[in-house]
Each structure stands twice: as C-alpha cells, then as structure tokens.
Amino acid sequence: MSLHDDAVLVLENYGRGADAVQEELRLAYLDHLAQHADGMWKACGAGHLTASALVVDPEGGKVLLTLHRKLRMWLQMGGHCEPGDASLAGAALREAAEESGITGLTLLAGGAVTLDRHPIPAPCNWHLDVQYAALAPSGATERISDESLDLRWFTYDEVSEVADSSVVRLVERTRAALDGVVR
C-alpha cells in the first residue's frame, strides 16, 4: 500500500463523532488527495499532507513542545512525509522521535486525534496536518534537534499561555482521548 493510499484509508476512517469543522477538513483532505497524486509531498504546489504528534507524559499531565526554529512558535513535533514512510502514523512517530530526541515513543491507540489546515509560506502554501498523540515512556529524556530553538514540557493548562489555538485544540482532543471521552 502506498503512503497516498494509507492517507486515504486514515481519512476515510477518521472522525467518528467528530464535529462539523473536523468533518469539513476530512472531506477537504480526501478531495485534495483525489485531485493531486502528489498531495503527500512538499513539491505539491497546492499544498500537501503532513504528519505530527503531540508528545505526552500522561503520568505527569504534561506535553512536550518545540520552539520551531523557522516559525518561532511553540508547536507539537511534526513535518513533511518522506519517501521511506509507509504510513501517516509512522511519519508522525518518526517526526516526534527525531524532533524530541525521545526513544520508545508509542502512538496513542485510536489513530489520528485531530486535523488542522494552515497556510505556510511558498512554495508549500498549505499544510493539511494529520495530528496524532505520542506517549513518552516513563523517565524519558528529550534532546533538542536542529529544527528547534528549545524543547520544553508544559502542563496541559500552561499550553494556552504559550501556543496558538491549533495546539491548544490538539492538547484538548488528546486529553479527551486519554480520558476515553469523545469531544
């Protein structure tokens, strides 16, 4: 199965009980993939799917955010899919491990947590992000990558003080998934 096919399957199965905004994004992502055979890749001028993961320490009630070098914003780990990625989930996990330096991350069961579409400077134009949650093992130690200016653990409640609404929404949906609650 190609990465493109995996993304279509992920999106076809995403969002049982999702709100209208998430359903609209799901359909837009599927439409994008139907119209663009290269819709998984950075070279697609109309935008492309990306994969990210919020690194979570559920025992400590905190999340690890990166101060992104280019954007100068606190964000979850994530980025572009690469030719070696077999799945969106795998791409998200790879990005989380690379950018956090944490080994032994595992994705939260249940698949993608949320979708977020945001404009990016050319040549990318749009990121159609499929967002997961990655659980950090007990005692995990982070290490700053070249893509980050800083890495820092924040309690769930602190995130709204440092990050934009898309990251806050990802944290809220992750907490709900951790609690087994659909929001």
PDB file of N, CA, C and O in Angstrom, residues 84-161:
ATOM      1  N   GLY A  84      10.409   7.181   2.486  1.00  0.00           N
ATOM      2  CA  GLY A  84      10.514   5.936   3.251  1.00  0.00           C
ATOM      3  C   GLY A  84       9.366   5.692   4.216  1.00  0.00           C
ATOM      4  O   GLY A  84       9.279   4.613   4.816  1.00  0.00           O
ATOM      5  N   ASP A  85       8.470   6.662   4.388  1.00  0.00           N
ATOM      6  CA  ASP A  85       7.344   6.491   5.315  1.00  0.00           C
ATOM      7  C   ASP A  85       6.310   5.560   4.705  1.00  0.00           C
ATOM      8  O   ASP A  85       5.844   5.777   3.588  1.00  0.00           O
ATOM      9  N   ALA A  86       5.934   4.547   5.456  1.00  0.00           N
ATOM     10  CA  ALA A  86       4.925   3.592   4.985  1.00  0.00           C
ATOM     11  C   ALA A  86       3.511   4.023   5.341  1.00  0.00           C
ATOM     12  O   ALA A  86       2.556   3.569   4.735  1.00  0.00           O
ATOM     13  N   SER A  87       3.395   4.902   6.349  1.00  0.00           N
ATOM     14  CA  SER A  87       2.068   5.312   6.808  1.00  0.00           C
ATOM     15  C   SER A  87       2.139   6.709   7.408  1.00  0.00           C
ATOM     16  O   SER A  87       3.211   7.170   7.814  1.00  0.00           O
ATOM     17  N   LEU A  88       0.974   7.357   7.492  1.00  0.00           N
ATOM     18  CA  LEU A  88       0.910   8.658   8.166  1.00  0.00           C
ATOM     19  C   LEU A  88       1.284   8.510   9.638  1.00  0.00           C
ATOM     20  O   LEU A  88       2.018   9.344  10.181  1.00  0.00           O
ATOM     21  N   ALA A  89       0.777   7.476  10.277  1.00  0.00           N
ATOM     22  CA  ALA A  89       1.101   7.254  11.682  1.00  0.00           C
ATOM     23  C   ALA A  89       2.603   7.069  11.862  1.00  0.00           C
ATOM     24  O   ALA A  89       3.202   7.619  12.784  1.00  0.00           O
ATOM     25  N   GLY A  90       3.213   6.311  10.969  1.00  0.00           N
ATOM     26  CA  GLY A  90       4.658   6.108  11.022  1.00  0.00           C
ATOM     27  C   GLY A  90       5.424   7.400  10.823  1.00  0.00           C
ATOM     28  O   GLY A  90       6.441   7.647  11.477  1.00  0.00           O
ATOM     29  N   ALA A  91       4.948   8.247   9.900  1.00  0.00           N
ATOM     30  CA  ALA A  91       5.586   9.543   9.659  1.00  0.00           C
ATOM     31  C   ALA A  91       5.491  10.415  10.906  1.00  0.00           C
ATOM     32  O   ALA A  91       6.464  11.083  11.293  1.00  0.00           O
ATOM     33  N   ALA A  92       4.328  10.430  11.549  1.00  0.00           N
ATOM     34  CA  ALA A  92       4.142  11.226  12.769  1.00  0.00           C
ATOM     35  C   ALA A  92       5.064  10.732  13.881  1.00  0.00           C
ATOM     36  O   ALA A  92       5.693  11.537  14.585  1.00  0.00           O
ATOM     37  N   LEU A  93       5.165   9.426  14.035  1.00  0.00           N
ATOM     38  CA  LEU A  93       6.025   8.858  15.071  1.00  0.00           C
ATOM     39  C   LEU A  93       7.503   9.147  14.772  1.00  0.00           C
ATOM     40  O   LEU A  93       8.270   9.506  15.673  1.00  0.00           O
ATOM     41  N   ARG A  94       7.899   9.030  13.508  1.00  0.00           N
ATOM     42  CA  ARG A  94       9.275   9.339  13.108  1.00  0.00           C
ATOM     43  C   ARG A  94       9.606  10.801  13.423  1.00  0.00           C
ATOM     44  O   ARG A  94      10.640  11.112  14.020  1.00  0.00           O
ATOM     45  N   GLU A  95       8.716  11.708  13.026  1.00  0.00           N
ATOM     46  CA  GLU A  95       8.931  13.137  13.284  1.00  0.00           C
ATOM     47  C   GLU A  95       9.028  13.418  14.784  1.00  0.00           C
ATOM     48  O   GLU A  95       9.881  14.188  15.225  1.00  0.00           O
ATOM     49  N   ALA A  96       8.160  12.805  15.564  1.00  0.00           N
ATOM     50  CA  ALA A  96       8.172  13.023  17.020  1.00  0.00           C
ATOM     51  C   ALA A  96       9.482  12.554  17.631  1.00  0.00           C
ATOM     52  O   ALA A  96      10.068  13.248  18.474  1.00  0.00           O
ATOM     53  N   ALA A  97       9.963  11.393  17.202  1.00  0.00           N
ATOM     54  CA  ALA A  97      11.227  10.872  17.738  1.00  0.00           C
ATOM     55  C   ALA A  97      12.403  11.737  17.299  1.00  0.00           C
ATOM     56  O   ALA A  97      13.278  12.064  18.112  1.00  0.00           O
ATOM     57  N   GLU A  98      12.429  12.135  16.014  1.00  0.00           N
ATOM     58  CA  GLU A  98      13.532  12.961  15.513  1.00  0.00           C
ATOM     59  C   GLU A  98      13.591  14.312  16.217  1.00  0.00           C
ATOM     60  O   GLU A  98      14.666  14.768  16.608  1.00  0.00           O
ATOM     61  N   GLU A  99      12.453  14.950  16.382  1.00  0.00           N
ATOM     62  CA  GLU A  99      12.436  16.312  16.911  1.00  0.00           C
ATOM     63  C   GLU A  99      12.491  16.376  18.435  1.00  0.00           C
ATOM     64  O   GLU A  99      12.883  17.395  18.987  1.00  0.00           O
ATOM     65  N   SER A 100      12.083  15.300  19.104  1.00  0.00           N
ATOM     66  CA  SER A 100      12.123  15.303  20.571  1.00  0.00           C
ATOM     67  C   SER A 100      13.378  14.638  21.115  1.00  0.00           C
ATOM     68  O   SER A 100      13.764  14.892  22.258  1.00  0.00           O
ATOM     69  N   GLY A 101      13.987  13.762  20.304  1.00  0.00           N
ATOM     70  CA  GLY A 101      15.135  13.001  20.777  1.00  0.00           C
ATOM     71  C   GLY A 101      14.762  11.875  21.710  1.00  0.00           C
ATOM     72  O   GLY A 101      15.627  11.200  22.257  1.00  0.00           O
ATOM     73  N   ILE A 102      13.460  11.629  21.889  1.00  0.00           N
ATOM     74  CA  ILE A 102      12.999  10.601  22.822  1.00  0.00           C
ATOM     75  C   ILE A 102      12.845   9.270  22.079  1.00  0.00           C
ATOM     76  O   ILE A 102      12.179   9.190  21.052  1.00  0.00           O
ATOM     77  N   THR A 103      13.455   8.236  22.634  1.00  0.00           N
ATOM     78  CA  THR A 103      13.282   6.896  22.088  1.00  0.00           C
ATOM     79  C   THR A 103      12.157   6.194  22.849  1.00  0.00           C
ATOM     80  O   THR A 103      11.883   6.516  24.004  1.00  0.00           O
ATOM     81  N   GLY A 104      11.518   5.273  22.180  1.00  0.00           N
ATOM     82  CA  GLY A 104      10.472   4.491  22.836  1.00  0.00           C
ATOM     83  C   GLY A 104       9.105   5.150  22.846  1.00  0.00           C
ATOM     84  O   GLY A 104       8.215   4.723  23.600  1.00  0.00           O
ATOM     85  N   LEU A 105       8.899   6.173  22.022  1.00  0.00           N
ATOM     86  CA  LEU A 105       7.560   6.767  21.910  1.00  0.00           C
ATOM     87  C   LEU A 105       6.600   5.763  21.294  1.00  0.00           C
ATOM     88  O   LEU A 105       6.980   4.964  20.430  1.00  0.00           O
ATOM     89  N   THR A 106       5.348   5.802  21.730  1.00  0.00           N
ATOM     90  CA  THR A 106       4.296   4.987  21.118  1.00  0.00           C
ATOM     91  C   THR A 106       3.096   5.879  20.847  1.00  0.00           C
ATOM     92  O   THR A 106       2.803   6.793  21.623  1.00  0.00           O
ATOM     93  N   LEU A 107       2.416   5.614  19.740  1.00  0.00           N
ATOM     94  CA  LEU A 107       1.241   6.418  19.431  1.00  0.00           C
ATOM     95  C   LEU A 107       0.063   5.984  20.280  1.00  0.00           C
ATOM     96  O   LEU A 107      -0.122   4.792  20.550  1.00  0.00           O
ATOM     97  N   LEU A 108      -0.715   6.944  20.682  1.00  0.00           N
ATOM     98  CA  LEU A 108      -1.955   6.678  21.399  1.00  0.00           C
ATOM     99  C   LEU A 108      -2.867   5.872  20.488  1.00  0.00           C
ATOM    100  O   LEU A 108      -3.032   6.205  19.304  1.00  0.00           O
ATOM    101  N   ALA A 109      -3.451   4.818  21.002  1.00  0.00           N
ATOM    102  CA  ALA A 109      -4.339   3.969  20.212  1.00  0.00           C
ATOM    103  C   ALA A 109      -5.545   4.771  19.726  1.00  0.00           C
ATOM    104  O   ALA A 109      -5.960   5.741  20.358  1.00  0.00           O
ATOM    105  N   GLY A 110      -6.069   4.366  18.600  1.00  0.00           N
ATOM    106  CA  GLY A 110      -7.269   5.013  18.082  1.00  0.00           C
ATOM    107  C   GLY A 110      -7.021   5.884  16.866  1.00  0.00           C
ATOM    108  O   GLY A 110      -7.945   6.433  16.288  1.00  0.00           O
ATOM    109  N   GLY A 111      -5.772   6.034  16.468  1.00  0.00           N
ATOM    110  CA  GLY A 111      -5.469   6.793  15.252  1.00  0.00           C
ATOM    111  C   GLY A 111      -5.321   8.275  15.483  1.00  0.00           C
ATOM    112  O   GLY A 111      -5.050   8.743  16.590  1.00  0.00           O
ATOM    113  N   ALA A 112      -5.514   9.029  14.408  1.00  0.00           N
ATOM    114  CA  ALA A 112      -5.332  10.479  14.447  1.00  0.00           C
ATOM    115  C   ALA A 112      -6.268  11.104  15.475  1.00  0.00           C
ATOM    116  O   ALA A 112      -7.411  10.671  15.652  1.00  0.00           O
ATOM    117  N   VAL A 113      -5.762  12.146  16.138  1.00  0.00           N
ATOM    118  CA  VAL A 113      -6.517  12.845  17.174  1.00  0.00           C
ATOM    119  C   VAL A 113      -7.318  13.997  16.579  1.00  0.00           C
ATOM    120  O   VAL A 113      -8.453  14.247  16.966  1.00  0.00           O
ATOM    121  N   THR A 114      -6.712  14.722  15.633  1.00  0.00           N
ATOM    122  CA  THR A 114      -7.389  15.860  15.029  1.00  0.00           C
ATOM    123  C   THR A 114      -6.730  16.210  13.698  1.00  0.00           C
ATOM    124  O   THR A 114      -5.648  15.708  13.378  1.00  0.00           O
ATOM    125  N   LEU A 115      -7.387  17.064  12.941  1.00  0.00           N
ATOM    126  CA  LEU A 115      -6.880  17.578  11.670  1.00  0.00           C
ATOM    127  C   LEU A 115      -6.746  19.087  11.799  1.00  0.00           C
ATOM    128  O   LEU A 115      -7.562  19.728  12.451  1.00  0.00           O
ATOM    129  N   ASP A 116      -5.715  19.640  11.147  1.00  0.00           N
ATOM    130  CA  ASP A 116      -5.525  21.086  11.173  1.00  0.00           C
ATOM    131  C   ASP A 116      -4.923  21.533   9.845  1.00  0.00           C
ATOM    132  O   ASP A 116      -3.874  21.041   9.440  1.00  0.00           O
ATOM    133  N   ARG A 117      -5.594  22.465   9.181  1.00  0.00           N
ATOM    134  CA  ARG A 117      -5.102  23.018   7.909  1.00  0.00           C
ATOM    135  C   ARG A 117      -4.640  24.445   8.169  1.00  0.00           C
ATOM    136  O   ARG A 117      -5.378  25.254   8.738  1.00  0.00           O
ATOM    137  N   HIS A 118      -3.399  24.742   7.752  1.00  0.00           N
ATOM    138  CA  HIS A 118      -2.868  26.082   7.984  1.00  0.00           C
ATOM    139  C   HIS A 118      -1.983  26.523   6.823  1.00  0.00           C
ATOM    140  O   HIS A 118      -1.303  25.712   6.208  1.00  0.00           O
ATOM    141  N   PRO A 119      -2.023  27.839   6.530  1.00  0.00           N
ATOM    142  CA  PRO A 119      -1.191  28.367   5.440  1.00  0.00           C
ATOM    143  C   PRO A 119       0.278  28.380   5.846  1.00  0.00           C
ATOM    144  O   PRO A 119       0.611  28.572   7.011  1.00  0.00           O
ATOM    145  N   ILE A 120       1.121  28.157   4.851  1.00  0.00           N
ATOM    146  CA  ILE A 120       2.572  28.135   5.025  1.00  0.00           C
ATOM    147  C   ILE A 120       3.167  28.974   3.890  1.00  0.00           C
ATOM    148  O   ILE A 120       2.643  28.964   2.784  1.00  0.00           O
ATOM    149  N   PRO A 121       4.259  29.669   4.140  1.00  0.00           N
ATOM    150  CA  PRO A 121       4.874  30.440   3.048  1.00  0.00           C
ATOM    151  C   PRO A 121       5.231  29.557   1.847  1.00  0.00           C
ATOM    152  O   PRO A 121       5.522  28.371   2.004  1.00  0.00           O
ATOM    153  N   ALA A 122       5.200  30.145   0.660  1.00  0.00           N
ATOM    154  CA  ALA A 122       5.558  29.435  -0.571  1.00  0.00           C
ATOM    155  C   ALA A 122       6.970  28.861  -0.423  1.00  0.00           C
ATOM    156  O   ALA A 122       7.791  29.428   0.284  1.00  0.00           O
ATOM    157  N   PRO A 123       7.247  27.749  -1.016  1.00  0.00           N
ATOM    158  CA  PRO A 123       6.454  27.074  -2.042  1.00  0.00           C
ATOM    159  C   PRO A 123       5.425  26.087  -1.502  1.00  0.00           C
ATOM    160  O   PRO A 123       4.677  25.500  -2.266  1.00  0.00           O
ATOM    161  N   CYS A 124       5.382  25.880  -0.196  1.00  0.00           N
ATOM    162  CA  CYS A 124       4.462  24.873   0.363  1.00  0.00           C
ATOM    163  C   CYS A 124       3.001  25.304   0.242  1.00  0.00           C
ATOM    164  O   CYS A 124       2.148  24.493  -0.093  1.00  0.00           O
ATOM    165  N   ASN A 125       2.684  26.535   0.579  1.00  0.00           N
ATOM    166  CA  ASN A 125       1.352  27.128   0.535  1.00  0.00           C
ATOM    167  C   ASN A 125       0.394  26.632   1.609  1.00  0.00           C
ATOM    168  O   ASN A 125      -0.144  27.435   2.343  1.00  0.00           O
ATOM    169  N   TRP A 126       0.151  25.337   1.697  1.00  0.00           N
ATOM    170  CA  TRP A 126      -0.773  24.798   2.707  1.00  0.00           C
ATOM    171  C   TRP A 126      -0.230  23.510   3.294  1.00  0.00           C
ATOM    172  O   TRP A 126       0.267  22.653   2.569  1.00  0.00           O
ATOM    173  N   HIS A 127      -0.372  23.384   4.611  1.00  0.00           N
ATOM    174  CA  HIS A 127      -0.153  22.105   5.282  1.00  0.00           C
ATOM    175  C   HIS A 127      -1.516  21.575   5.698  1.00  0.00           C
ATOM    176  O   HIS A 127      -2.291  22.285   6.350  1.00  0.00           O
ATOM    177  N   LEU A 128      -1.795  20.371   5.317  1.00  0.00           N
ATOM    178  CA  LEU A 128      -3.002  19.672   5.724  1.00  0.00           C
ATOM    179  C   LEU A 128      -2.528  18.629   6.727  1.00  0.00           C
ATOM    180  O   LEU A 128      -2.144  17.510   6.367  1.00  0.00           O
ATOM    181  N   ASP A 129      -2.480  19.032   7.993  1.00  0.00           N
ATOM    182  CA  ASP A 129      -1.823  18.243   9.025  1.00  0.00           C
ATOM    183  C   ASP A 129      -2.761  17.209   9.629  1.00  0.00           C
ATOM    184  O   ASP A 129      -3.885  17.527  10.032  1.00  0.00           O
ATOM    185  N   VAL A 130      -2.266  15.982   9.711  1.00  0.00           N
ATOM    186  CA  VAL A 130      -2.958  14.892  10.405  1.00  0.00           C
ATOM    187  C   VAL A 130      -2.195  14.708  11.714  1.00  0.00           C
ATOM    188  O   VAL A 130      -1.008  14.391  11.712  1.00  0.00           O
ATOM    189  N   GLN A 131      -2.893  14.946  12.827  1.00  0.00           N
ATOM    190  CA  GLN A 131      -2.228  15.055  14.120  1.00  0.00           C
ATOM    191  C   GLN A 131      -2.541  13.859  15.027  1.00  0.00           C
ATOM    192  O   GLN A 131      -3.704  13.498  15.219  1.00  0.00           O
ATOM    193  N   TYR A 132      -1.480  13.302  15.584  1.00  0.00           N
ATOM    194  CA  TYR A 132      -1.547  12.154  16.486  1.00  0.00           C
ATOM    195  C   TYR A 132      -1.057  12.572  17.865  1.00  0.00           C
ATOM    196  O   TYR A 132      -0.584  13.687  18.057  1.00  0.00           O
ATOM    197  N   ALA A 133      -1.137  11.653  18.822  1.00  0.00           N
ATOM    198  CA  ALA A 133      -0.542  11.841  20.143  1.00  0.00           C
ATOM    199  C   ALA A 133       0.445  10.705  20.367  1.00  0.00           C
ATOM    200  O   ALA A 133       0.143   9.542  20.071  1.00  0.00           O
ATOM    201  N   ALA A 134       1.636  11.052  20.859  1.00  0.00           N
ATOM    202  CA  ALA A 134       2.686  10.065  21.132  1.00  0.00           C
ATOM    203  C   ALA A 134       2.953  10.050  22.626  1.00  0.00           C
ATOM    204  O   ALA A 134       3.187  11.098  23.236  1.00  0.00           O
ATOM    205  N   LEU A 135       2.908   8.875  23.199  1.00  0.00           N
ATOM    206  CA  LEU A 135       3.123   8.723  24.635  1.00  0.00           C
ATOM    207  C   LEU A 135       4.608   8.517  24.917  1.00  0.00           C
ATOM    208  O   LEU A 135       5.252   7.629  24.336  1.00  0.00           O
ATOM    209  N   ALA A 136       5.135   9.340  25.801  1.00  0.00           N
ATOM    210  CA  ALA A 136       6.544   9.236  26.193  1.00  0.00           C
ATOM    211  C   ALA A 136       6.681   8.154  27.259  1.00  0.00           C
ATOM    212  O   ALA A 136       5.844   8.055  28.162  1.00  0.00           O
ATOM    213  N   PRO A 137       7.733   7.360  27.183  1.00  0.00           N
ATOM    214  CA  PRO A 137       7.945   6.364  28.231  1.00  0.00           C
ATOM    215  C   PRO A 137       8.340   7.051  29.542  1.00  0.00           C
ATOM    216  O   PRO A 137       8.844   8.176  29.547  1.00  0.00           O
ATOM    217  N   SER A 138       8.120   6.371  30.627  1.00  0.00           N
ATOM    218  CA  SER A 138       8.467   6.908  31.936  1.00  0.00           C
ATOM    219  C   SER A 138       9.948   7.240  31.982  1.00  0.00           C
ATOM    220  O   SER A 138      10.786   6.468  31.524  1.00  0.00           O
ATOM    221  N   GLY A 139      10.272   8.421  32.493  1.00  0.00           N
ATOM    222  CA  GLY A 139      11.657   8.845  32.615  1.00  0.00           C
ATOM    223  C   GLY A 139      12.301   9.304  31.320  1.00  0.00           C
ATOM    224  O   GLY A 139      13.521   9.413  31.239  1.00  0.00           O
ATOM    225  N   ALA A 140      11.489   9.586  30.310  1.00  0.00           N
ATOM    226  CA  ALA A 140      12.021   9.989  29.010  1.00  0.00           C
ATOM    227  C   ALA A 140      12.848  11.267  29.115  1.00  0.00           C
ATOM    228  O   ALA A 140      12.521  12.172  29.881  1.00  0.00           O
ATOM    229  N   THR A 141      13.919  11.298  28.348  1.00  0.00           N
ATOM    230  CA  THR A 141      14.783  12.477  28.290  1.00  0.00           C
ATOM    231  C   THR A 141      14.757  13.022  26.872  1.00  0.00           C
ATOM    232  O   THR A 141      15.031  12.291  25.913  1.00  0.00           O
ATOM    233  N   GLU A 142      14.424  14.303  26.749  1.00  0.00           N
ATOM    234  CA  GLU A 142      14.358  14.944  25.442  1.00  0.00           C
ATOM    235  C   GLU A 142      15.720  15.492  25.040  1.00  0.00           C
ATOM    236  O   GLU A 142      16.589  15.706  25.885  1.00  0.00           O
ATOM    237  N   ARG A 143      15.897  15.714  23.723  1.00  0.00           N
ATOM    238  CA  ARG A 143      17.127  16.280  23.181  1.00  0.00           C
ATOM    239  C   ARG A 143      16.754  17.196  22.023  1.00  0.00           C
ATOM    240  O   ARG A 143      16.041  16.788  21.102  1.00  0.00           O
ATOM    241  N   ILE A 144      17.212  18.412  22.027  1.00  0.00           N
ATOM    242  CA  ILE A 144      16.870  19.397  21.013  1.00  0.00           C
ATOM    243  C   ILE A 144      17.475  19.015  19.667  1.00  0.00           C
ATOM    244  O   ILE A 144      18.651  18.676  19.587  1.00  0.00           O
ATOM    245  N   SER A 145      16.659  19.089  18.622  1.00  0.00           N
ATOM    246  CA  SER A 145      17.124  18.815  17.264  1.00  0.00           C
ATOM    247  C   SER A 145      17.510  20.125  16.577  1.00  0.00           C
ATOM    248  O   SER A 145      17.283  21.216  17.114  1.00  0.00           O
ATOM    249  N   ASP A 146      18.044  20.001  15.370  1.00  0.00           N
ATOM    250  CA  ASP A 146      18.426  21.185  14.592  1.00  0.00           C
ATOM    251  C   ASP A 146      17.222  22.033  14.198  1.00  0.00           C
ATOM    252  O   ASP A 146      17.377  23.190  13.841  1.00  0.00           O
ATOM    253  N   GLU A 147      16.024  21.442  14.227  1.00  0.00           N
ATOM    254  CA  GLU A 147      14.822  22.173  13.831  1.00  0.00           C
ATOM    255  C   GLU A 147      14.238  23.020  14.965  1.00  0.00           C
ATOM    256  O   GLU A 147      13.300  23.766  14.748  1.00  0.00           O
ATOM    257  N   SER A 148      14.797  22.879  16.149  1.00  0.00           N
ATOM    258  CA  SER A 148      14.239  23.540  17.334  1.00  0.00           C
ATOM    259  C   SER A 148      15.201  24.546  17.934  1.00  0.00           C
ATOM    260  O   SER A 148      16.412  24.341  17.929  1.00  0.00           O
ATOM    261  N   LEU A 149      14.626  25.597  18.487  1.00  0.00           N
ATOM    262  CA  LEU A 149      15.396  26.519  19.311  1.00  0.00           C
ATOM    263  C   LEU A 149      15.368  26.068  20.767  1.00  0.00           C
ATOM    264  O   LEU A 149      16.292  26.352  21.530  1.00  0.00           O
ATOM    265  N   ASP A 150      14.293  25.356  21.136  1.00  0.00           N
ATOM    266  CA  ASP A 150      14.126  24.909  22.516  1.00  0.00           C
ATOM    267  C   ASP A 150      13.094  23.788  22.537  1.00  0.00           C
ATOM    268  O   ASP A 150      12.254  23.679  21.632  1.00  0.00           O
ATOM    269  N   LEU A 151      13.160  22.970  23.545  1.00  0.00           N
ATOM    270  CA  LEU A 151      12.136  21.971  23.864  1.00  0.00           C
ATOM    271  C   LEU A 151      11.765  22.197  25.315  1.00  0.00           C
ATOM    272  O   LEU A 151      12.644  22.424  26.150  1.00  0.00           O
ATOM    273  N   ARG A 152      10.467  22.109  25.603  1.00  0.00           N
ATOM    274  CA  ARG A 152      10.057  22.336  26.985  1.00  0.00           C
ATOM    275  C   ARG A 152       8.768  21.580  27.273  1.00  0.00           C
ATOM    276  O   ARG A 152       7.864  21.518  26.444  1.00  0.00           O
ATOM    277  N   TRP A 153       8.716  21.028  28.487  1.00  0.00           N
ATOM    278  CA  TRP A 153       7.500  20.381  28.963  1.00  0.00           C
ATOM    279  C   TRP A 153       6.581  21.445  29.549  1.00  0.00           C
ATOM    280  O   TRP A 153       7.021  22.301  30.316  1.00  0.00           O
ATOM    281  N   PHE A 154       5.298  21.376  29.186  1.00  0.00           N
ATOM    282  CA  PHE A 154       4.277  22.273  29.711  1.00  0.00           C
ATOM    283  C   PHE A 154       3.145  21.441  30.280  1.00  0.00           C
ATOM    284  O   PHE A 154       2.766  20.419  29.695  1.00  0.00           O
ATOM    285  N   THR A 155       2.571  21.891  31.413  1.00  0.00           N
ATOM    286  CA  THR A 155       1.352  21.241  31.882  1.00  0.00           C
ATOM    287  C   THR A 155       0.253  21.528  30.859  1.00  0.00           C
ATOM    288  O   THR A 155       0.352  22.480  30.074  1.00  0.00           O
ATOM    289  N   TYR A 156      -0.774  20.726  30.875  1.00  0.00           N
ATOM    290  CA  TYR A 156      -1.877  20.921  29.929  1.00  0.00           C
ATOM    291  C   TYR A 156      -2.391  22.364  29.989  1.00  0.00           C
ATOM    292  O   TYR A 156      -2.649  22.979  28.963  1.00  0.00           O
ATOM    293  N   ASP A 157      -2.542  22.882  31.200  1.00  0.00           N
ATOM    294  CA  ASP A 157      -3.110  24.224  31.365  1.00  0.00           C
ATOM    295  C   ASP A 157      -2.162  25.339  30.927  1.00  0.00           C
ATOM    296  O   ASP A 157      -2.619  26.429  30.582  1.00  0.00           O
ATOM    297  N   GLU A 158      -0.869  25.097  30.922  1.00  0.00           N
ATOM    298  CA  GLU A 158       0.090  26.118  30.505  1.00  0.00           C
ATOM    299  C   GLU A 158       0.140  26.322  28.990  1.00  0.00           C
ATOM    300  O   GLU A 158       0.582  27.367  28.520  1.00  0.00           O
ATOM    301  N   VAL A 159      -0.302  25.346  28.233  1.00  0.00           N
ATOM    302  CA  VAL A 159      -0.183  25.402  26.776  1.00  0.00           C
ATOM    303  C   VAL A 159      -0.882  26.635  26.204  1.00  0.00           C
ATOM    304  O   VAL A 159      -0.356  27.300  25.311  1.00  0.00           O
ATOM    305  N   SER A 160      -2.041  26.991  26.740  1.00  0.00           N
ATOM    306  CA  SER A 160      -2.775  28.145  26.207  1.00  0.00           C
ATOM    307  C   SER A 160      -2.016  29.454  26.411  1.00  0.00           C
ATOM    308  O   SER A 160      -2.278  30.441  25.724  1.00  0.00           O
ATOM    309  N   GLU A 161      -1.054  29.472  27.318  1.00  0.00           N
ATOM    310  CA  GLU A 161      -0.265  30.684  27.569  1.00  0.00           C
ATOM    311  C   GLU A 161       0.874  30.861  26.572  1.00  0.00           C
ATOM    312  O   GLU A 161       1.392  31.966  26.413  1.00  0.00           O
TER     313      GLU A 161
END
